[in-house]
Short mmCIF file of C-alpha atoms and ligand atoms in Angstrom, two decimals:
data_model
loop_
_atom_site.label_atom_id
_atom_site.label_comp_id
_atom_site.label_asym_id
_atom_site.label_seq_id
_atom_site.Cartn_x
_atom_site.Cartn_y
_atom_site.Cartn_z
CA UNK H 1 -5.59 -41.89 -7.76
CA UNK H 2 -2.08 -42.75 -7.01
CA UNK H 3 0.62 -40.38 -5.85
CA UNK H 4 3.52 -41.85 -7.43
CA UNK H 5 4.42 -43.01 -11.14
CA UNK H 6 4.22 -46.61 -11.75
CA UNK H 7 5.00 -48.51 -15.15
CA UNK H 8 1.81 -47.58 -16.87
CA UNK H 9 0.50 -44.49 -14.82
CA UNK H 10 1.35 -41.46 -13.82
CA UNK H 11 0.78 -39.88 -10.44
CA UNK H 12 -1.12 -36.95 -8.99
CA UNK H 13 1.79 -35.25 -8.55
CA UNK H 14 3.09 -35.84 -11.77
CA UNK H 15 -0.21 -34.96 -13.64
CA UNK H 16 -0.34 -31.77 -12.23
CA UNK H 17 2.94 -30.80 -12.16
CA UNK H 18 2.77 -31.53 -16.12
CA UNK H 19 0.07 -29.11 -16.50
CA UNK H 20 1.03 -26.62 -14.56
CA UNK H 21 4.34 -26.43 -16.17
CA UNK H 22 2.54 -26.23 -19.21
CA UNK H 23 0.51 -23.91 -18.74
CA UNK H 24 3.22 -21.42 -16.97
CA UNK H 25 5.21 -22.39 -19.81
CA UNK H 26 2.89 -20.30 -22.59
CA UNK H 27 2.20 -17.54 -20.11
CA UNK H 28 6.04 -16.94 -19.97
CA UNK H 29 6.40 -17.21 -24.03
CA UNK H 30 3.42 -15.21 -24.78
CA UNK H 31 4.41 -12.54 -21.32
CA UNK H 32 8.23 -12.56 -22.83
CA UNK H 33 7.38 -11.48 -26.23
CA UNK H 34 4.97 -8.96 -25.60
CA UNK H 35 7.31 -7.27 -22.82
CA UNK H 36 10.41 -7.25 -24.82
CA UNK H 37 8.06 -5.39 -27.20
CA UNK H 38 6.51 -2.57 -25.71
CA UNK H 39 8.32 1.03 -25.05
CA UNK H 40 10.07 1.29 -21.70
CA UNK H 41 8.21 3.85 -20.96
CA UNK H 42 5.12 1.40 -21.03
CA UNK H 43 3.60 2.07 -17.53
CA UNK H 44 3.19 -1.83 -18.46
CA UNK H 45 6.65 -3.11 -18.98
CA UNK H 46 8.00 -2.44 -15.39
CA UNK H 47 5.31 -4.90 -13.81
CA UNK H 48 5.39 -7.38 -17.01
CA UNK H 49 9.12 -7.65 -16.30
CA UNK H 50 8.63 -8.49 -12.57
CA UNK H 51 5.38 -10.88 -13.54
CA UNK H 52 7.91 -12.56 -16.05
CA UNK H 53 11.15 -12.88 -13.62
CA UNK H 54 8.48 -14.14 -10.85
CA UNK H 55 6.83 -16.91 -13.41
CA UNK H 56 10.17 -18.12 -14.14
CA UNK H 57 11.79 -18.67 -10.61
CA UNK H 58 8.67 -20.50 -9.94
CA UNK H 59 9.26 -22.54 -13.36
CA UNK H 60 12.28 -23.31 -11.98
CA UNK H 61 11.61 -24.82 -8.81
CA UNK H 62 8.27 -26.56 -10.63
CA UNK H 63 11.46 -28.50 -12.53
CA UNK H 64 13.24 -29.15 -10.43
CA UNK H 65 10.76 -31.02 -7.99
CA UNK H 66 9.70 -32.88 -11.43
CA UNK H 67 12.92 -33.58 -12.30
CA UNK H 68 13.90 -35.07 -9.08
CA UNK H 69 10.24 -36.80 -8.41
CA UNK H 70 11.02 -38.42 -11.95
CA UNK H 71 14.26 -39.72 -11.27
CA UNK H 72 13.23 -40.80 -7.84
CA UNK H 73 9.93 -42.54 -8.95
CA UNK H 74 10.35 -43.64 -12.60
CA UNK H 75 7.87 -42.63 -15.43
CA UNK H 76 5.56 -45.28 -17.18
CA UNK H 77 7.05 -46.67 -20.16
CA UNK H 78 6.46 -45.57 -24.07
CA UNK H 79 3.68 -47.22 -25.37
CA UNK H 80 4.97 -50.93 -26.70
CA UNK H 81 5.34 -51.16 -30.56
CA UNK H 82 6.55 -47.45 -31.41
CA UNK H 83 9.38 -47.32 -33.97
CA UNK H 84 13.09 -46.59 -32.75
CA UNK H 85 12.91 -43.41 -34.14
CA UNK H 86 9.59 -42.71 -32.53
CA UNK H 87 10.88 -43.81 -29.08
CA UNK H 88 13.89 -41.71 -29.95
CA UNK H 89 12.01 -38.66 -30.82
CA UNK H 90 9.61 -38.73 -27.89
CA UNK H 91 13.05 -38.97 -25.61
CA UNK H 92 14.54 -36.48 -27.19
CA UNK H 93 11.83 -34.19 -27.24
CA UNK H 94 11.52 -34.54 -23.30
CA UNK H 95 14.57 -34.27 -22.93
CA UNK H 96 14.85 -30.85 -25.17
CA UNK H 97 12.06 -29.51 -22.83
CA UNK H 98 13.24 -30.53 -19.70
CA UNK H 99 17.04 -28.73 -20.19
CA UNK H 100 15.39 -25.97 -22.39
CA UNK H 101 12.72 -25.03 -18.79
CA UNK H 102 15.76 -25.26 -16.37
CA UNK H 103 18.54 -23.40 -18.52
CA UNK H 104 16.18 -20.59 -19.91
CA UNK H 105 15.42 -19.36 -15.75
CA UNK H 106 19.40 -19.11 -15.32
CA UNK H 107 20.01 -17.47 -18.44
CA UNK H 108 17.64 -14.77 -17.85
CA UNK H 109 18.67 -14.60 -14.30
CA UNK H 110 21.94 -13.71 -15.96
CA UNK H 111 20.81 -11.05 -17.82
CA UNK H 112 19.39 -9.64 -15.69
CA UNK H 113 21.98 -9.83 -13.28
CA UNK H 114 24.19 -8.49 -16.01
CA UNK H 115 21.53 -5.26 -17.28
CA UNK H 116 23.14 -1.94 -16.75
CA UNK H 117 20.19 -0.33 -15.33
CA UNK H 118 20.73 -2.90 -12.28
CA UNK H 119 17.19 -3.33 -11.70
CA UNK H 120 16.23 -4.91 -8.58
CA UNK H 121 13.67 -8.43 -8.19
CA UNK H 122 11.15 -8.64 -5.97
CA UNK H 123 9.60 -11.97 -6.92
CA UNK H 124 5.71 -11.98 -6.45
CA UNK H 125 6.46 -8.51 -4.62
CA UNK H 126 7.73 -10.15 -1.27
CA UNK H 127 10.41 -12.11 -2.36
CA UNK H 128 13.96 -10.89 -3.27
CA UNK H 129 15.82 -11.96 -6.06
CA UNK H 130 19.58 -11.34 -5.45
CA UNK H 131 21.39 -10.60 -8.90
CA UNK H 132 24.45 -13.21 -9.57
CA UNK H 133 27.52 -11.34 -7.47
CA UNK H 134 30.07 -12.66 -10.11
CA UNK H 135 27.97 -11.55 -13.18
CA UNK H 136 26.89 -8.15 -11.69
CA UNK H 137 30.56 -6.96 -11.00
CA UNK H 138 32.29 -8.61 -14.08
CA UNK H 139 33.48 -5.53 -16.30
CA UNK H 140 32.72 -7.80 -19.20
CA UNK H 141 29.51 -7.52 -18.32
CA UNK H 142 27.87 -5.98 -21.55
CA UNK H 143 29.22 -8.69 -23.07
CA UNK H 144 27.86 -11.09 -20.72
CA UNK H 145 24.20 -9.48 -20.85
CA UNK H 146 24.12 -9.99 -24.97
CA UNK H 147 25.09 -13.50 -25.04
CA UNK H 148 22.94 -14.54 -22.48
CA UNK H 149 20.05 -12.27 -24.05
CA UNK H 150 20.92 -14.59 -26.80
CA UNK H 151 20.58 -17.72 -25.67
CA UNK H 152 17.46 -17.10 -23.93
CA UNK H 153 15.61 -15.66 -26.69
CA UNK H 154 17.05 -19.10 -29.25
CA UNK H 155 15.99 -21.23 -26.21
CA UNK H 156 12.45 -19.60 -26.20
CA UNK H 157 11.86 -20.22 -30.03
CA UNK H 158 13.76 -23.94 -29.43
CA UNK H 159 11.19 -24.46 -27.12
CA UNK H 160 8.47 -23.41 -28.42
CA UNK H 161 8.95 -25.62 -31.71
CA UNK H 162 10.00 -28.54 -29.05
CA UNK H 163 6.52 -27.88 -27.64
CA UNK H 164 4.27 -27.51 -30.89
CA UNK H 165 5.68 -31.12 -31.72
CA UNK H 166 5.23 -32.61 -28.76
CA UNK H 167 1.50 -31.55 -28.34
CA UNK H 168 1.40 -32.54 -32.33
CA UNK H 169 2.65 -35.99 -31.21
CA UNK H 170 0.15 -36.41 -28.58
CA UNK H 171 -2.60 -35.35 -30.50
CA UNK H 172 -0.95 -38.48 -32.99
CA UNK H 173 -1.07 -40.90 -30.06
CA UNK H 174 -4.84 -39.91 -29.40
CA UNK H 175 -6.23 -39.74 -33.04
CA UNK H 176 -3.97 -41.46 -35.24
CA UNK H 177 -2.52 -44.34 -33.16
CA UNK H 178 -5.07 -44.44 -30.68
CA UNK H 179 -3.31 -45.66 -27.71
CA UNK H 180 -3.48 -44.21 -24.33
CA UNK H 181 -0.26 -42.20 -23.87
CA UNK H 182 -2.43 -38.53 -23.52
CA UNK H 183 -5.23 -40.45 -21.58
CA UNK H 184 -2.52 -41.65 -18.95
CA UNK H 185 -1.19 -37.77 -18.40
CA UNK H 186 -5.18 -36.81 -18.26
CA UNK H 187 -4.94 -39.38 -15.18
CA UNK H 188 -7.84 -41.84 -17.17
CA UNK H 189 -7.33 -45.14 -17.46
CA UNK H 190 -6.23 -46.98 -20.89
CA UNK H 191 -7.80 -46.52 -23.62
CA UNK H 192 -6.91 -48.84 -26.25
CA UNK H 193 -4.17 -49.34 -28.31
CA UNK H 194 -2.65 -51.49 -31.51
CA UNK H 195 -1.69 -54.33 -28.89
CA UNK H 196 -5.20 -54.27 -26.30
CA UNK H 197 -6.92 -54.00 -29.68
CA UNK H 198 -5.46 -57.06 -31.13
CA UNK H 199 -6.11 -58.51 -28.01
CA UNK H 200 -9.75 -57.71 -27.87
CA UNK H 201 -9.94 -58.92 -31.49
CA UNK H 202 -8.42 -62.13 -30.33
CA UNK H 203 -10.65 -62.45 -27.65
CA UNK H 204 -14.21 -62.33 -29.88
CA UNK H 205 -12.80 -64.93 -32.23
C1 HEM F 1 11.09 -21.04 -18.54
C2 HEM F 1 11.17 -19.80 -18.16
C3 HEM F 1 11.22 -18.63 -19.11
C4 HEM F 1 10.68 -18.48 -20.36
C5 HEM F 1 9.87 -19.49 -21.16
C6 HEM F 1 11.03 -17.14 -20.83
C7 HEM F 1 10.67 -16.61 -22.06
C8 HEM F 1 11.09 -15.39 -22.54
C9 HEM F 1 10.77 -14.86 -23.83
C10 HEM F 1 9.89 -15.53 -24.90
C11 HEM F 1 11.36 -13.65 -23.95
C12 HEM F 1 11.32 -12.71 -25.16
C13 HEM F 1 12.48 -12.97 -26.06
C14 HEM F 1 12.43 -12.09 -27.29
O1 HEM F 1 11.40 -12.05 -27.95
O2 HEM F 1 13.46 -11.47 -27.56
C15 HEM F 1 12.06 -13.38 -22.70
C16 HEM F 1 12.80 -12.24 -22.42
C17 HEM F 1 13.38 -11.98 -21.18
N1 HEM F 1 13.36 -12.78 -20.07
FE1 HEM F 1 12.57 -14.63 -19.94
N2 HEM F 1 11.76 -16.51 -19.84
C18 HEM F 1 11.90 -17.37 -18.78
C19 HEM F 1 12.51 -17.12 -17.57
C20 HEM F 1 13.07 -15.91 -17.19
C21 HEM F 1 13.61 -15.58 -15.87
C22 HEM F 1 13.60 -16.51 -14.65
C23 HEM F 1 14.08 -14.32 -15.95
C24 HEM F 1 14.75 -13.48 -14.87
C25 HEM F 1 14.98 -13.85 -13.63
C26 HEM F 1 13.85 -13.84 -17.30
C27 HEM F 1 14.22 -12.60 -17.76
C28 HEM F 1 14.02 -12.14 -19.04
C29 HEM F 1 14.49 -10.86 -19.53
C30 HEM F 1 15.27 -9.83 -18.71
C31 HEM F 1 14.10 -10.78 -20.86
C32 HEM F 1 14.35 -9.63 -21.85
C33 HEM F 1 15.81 -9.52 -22.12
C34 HEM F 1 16.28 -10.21 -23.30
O3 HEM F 1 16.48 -11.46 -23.35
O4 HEM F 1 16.54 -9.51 -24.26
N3 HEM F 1 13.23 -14.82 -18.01
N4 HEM F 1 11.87 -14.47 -21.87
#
């Protein structure tokens, strides 16, 4: 198993960066909604709240080494013969997830730097989170702590359609198309596709 991408593989790193992501990803949608739900006075909510803000630094930094491991290394390329507006929606719909997993961190960094009660983060229990020293002192801050409330809870249900249709368009790569676009990101080798099949076909006549 490689370590780096190449043109028609990922890496280890890659691979399990994906899945990890992924993973942390619905633990943060399904830990979010469920915390934002329960009383205050939930002897839950305190420690949901610190599980969430320590998930999402972590996020974060899980991003950021993709990001930068992606532009350093290349990814393979789209399967050959997709439609324009396939190849646009797949980019797109990275894309979308990529910005949606490195703004949604920030913006509830903000709001929490912004919260009146002024709650301190202790990520993982060892790690302090300083609150943003501009945001915490602004005397807009109210202000500051709705809209950002705002665009992390939009961002959450953006991403969570952005997801749904990308795992929907992978299962459509597997079943439907058959090539080997979620074989390559299970780190297997190819499968087959409309072009190795014609080739095989070729190949017995
Ligand atoms: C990719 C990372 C993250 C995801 C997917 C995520 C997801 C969510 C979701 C689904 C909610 C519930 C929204 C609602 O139903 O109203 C939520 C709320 C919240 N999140 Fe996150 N979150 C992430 C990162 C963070 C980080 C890093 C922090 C803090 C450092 C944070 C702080 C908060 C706070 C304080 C709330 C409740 C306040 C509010 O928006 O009303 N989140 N998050």
């Amino acid at each position: 198993m490689q370590l780096s991408n190449s043109q028609d593989r990922y890496g280890i790193l890659s691979i399990a960066l994906h899945w990890l992501v992924a993973a942390l990803f619905l633990a943060m949608l399904a830990i979010g909604v469920v915390m934002t739900r329960l009383p205050l006075t939930d002897p839950l909510t305190f420690p949901l709240y610190q599980i969430h803000k320590s998930i999402g630094a972590t996020l974060f930094f899980l991003m950021a080494v993709r990001l930068v491991w992606r532009l350093a290394g290349g990814v393979p390329d789209l399967p050959a013969g997709l439609a324009p507006l396939e190849s646009f929606a797949a980019r797109t719909t990275h894309a979308g997830l990529y910005a949606i997993l490195l703004v949604m961190p920030l913006t509830g960094w903000v709001v929490v730097s912004a919260s009146p009660f002024g709650i301190p983060t202790l990520l993982y229990g060892v790690v302090p989170l300083p609150h943003i020293g501009f945001v915490e002192t602004s005397p807009d801050k109210a202000t500051i702590e709705t809209a950002a409330s705002w665009v992390h809870t939009v961002l959450a249900a953006l991403g969570a359609a952005l997801l749904s249709l990308h795992v929907a368009a992978a299962l459509w790569h597997h079943f439907i198309r058959r090539d080997d676009v979620l074989m390559r990101m299970l780190g297997r080798g190819r499968i087959h596709s409309p072009e190795t099949d014609r080739e095989m076909h070729s190949w017995k006549e």
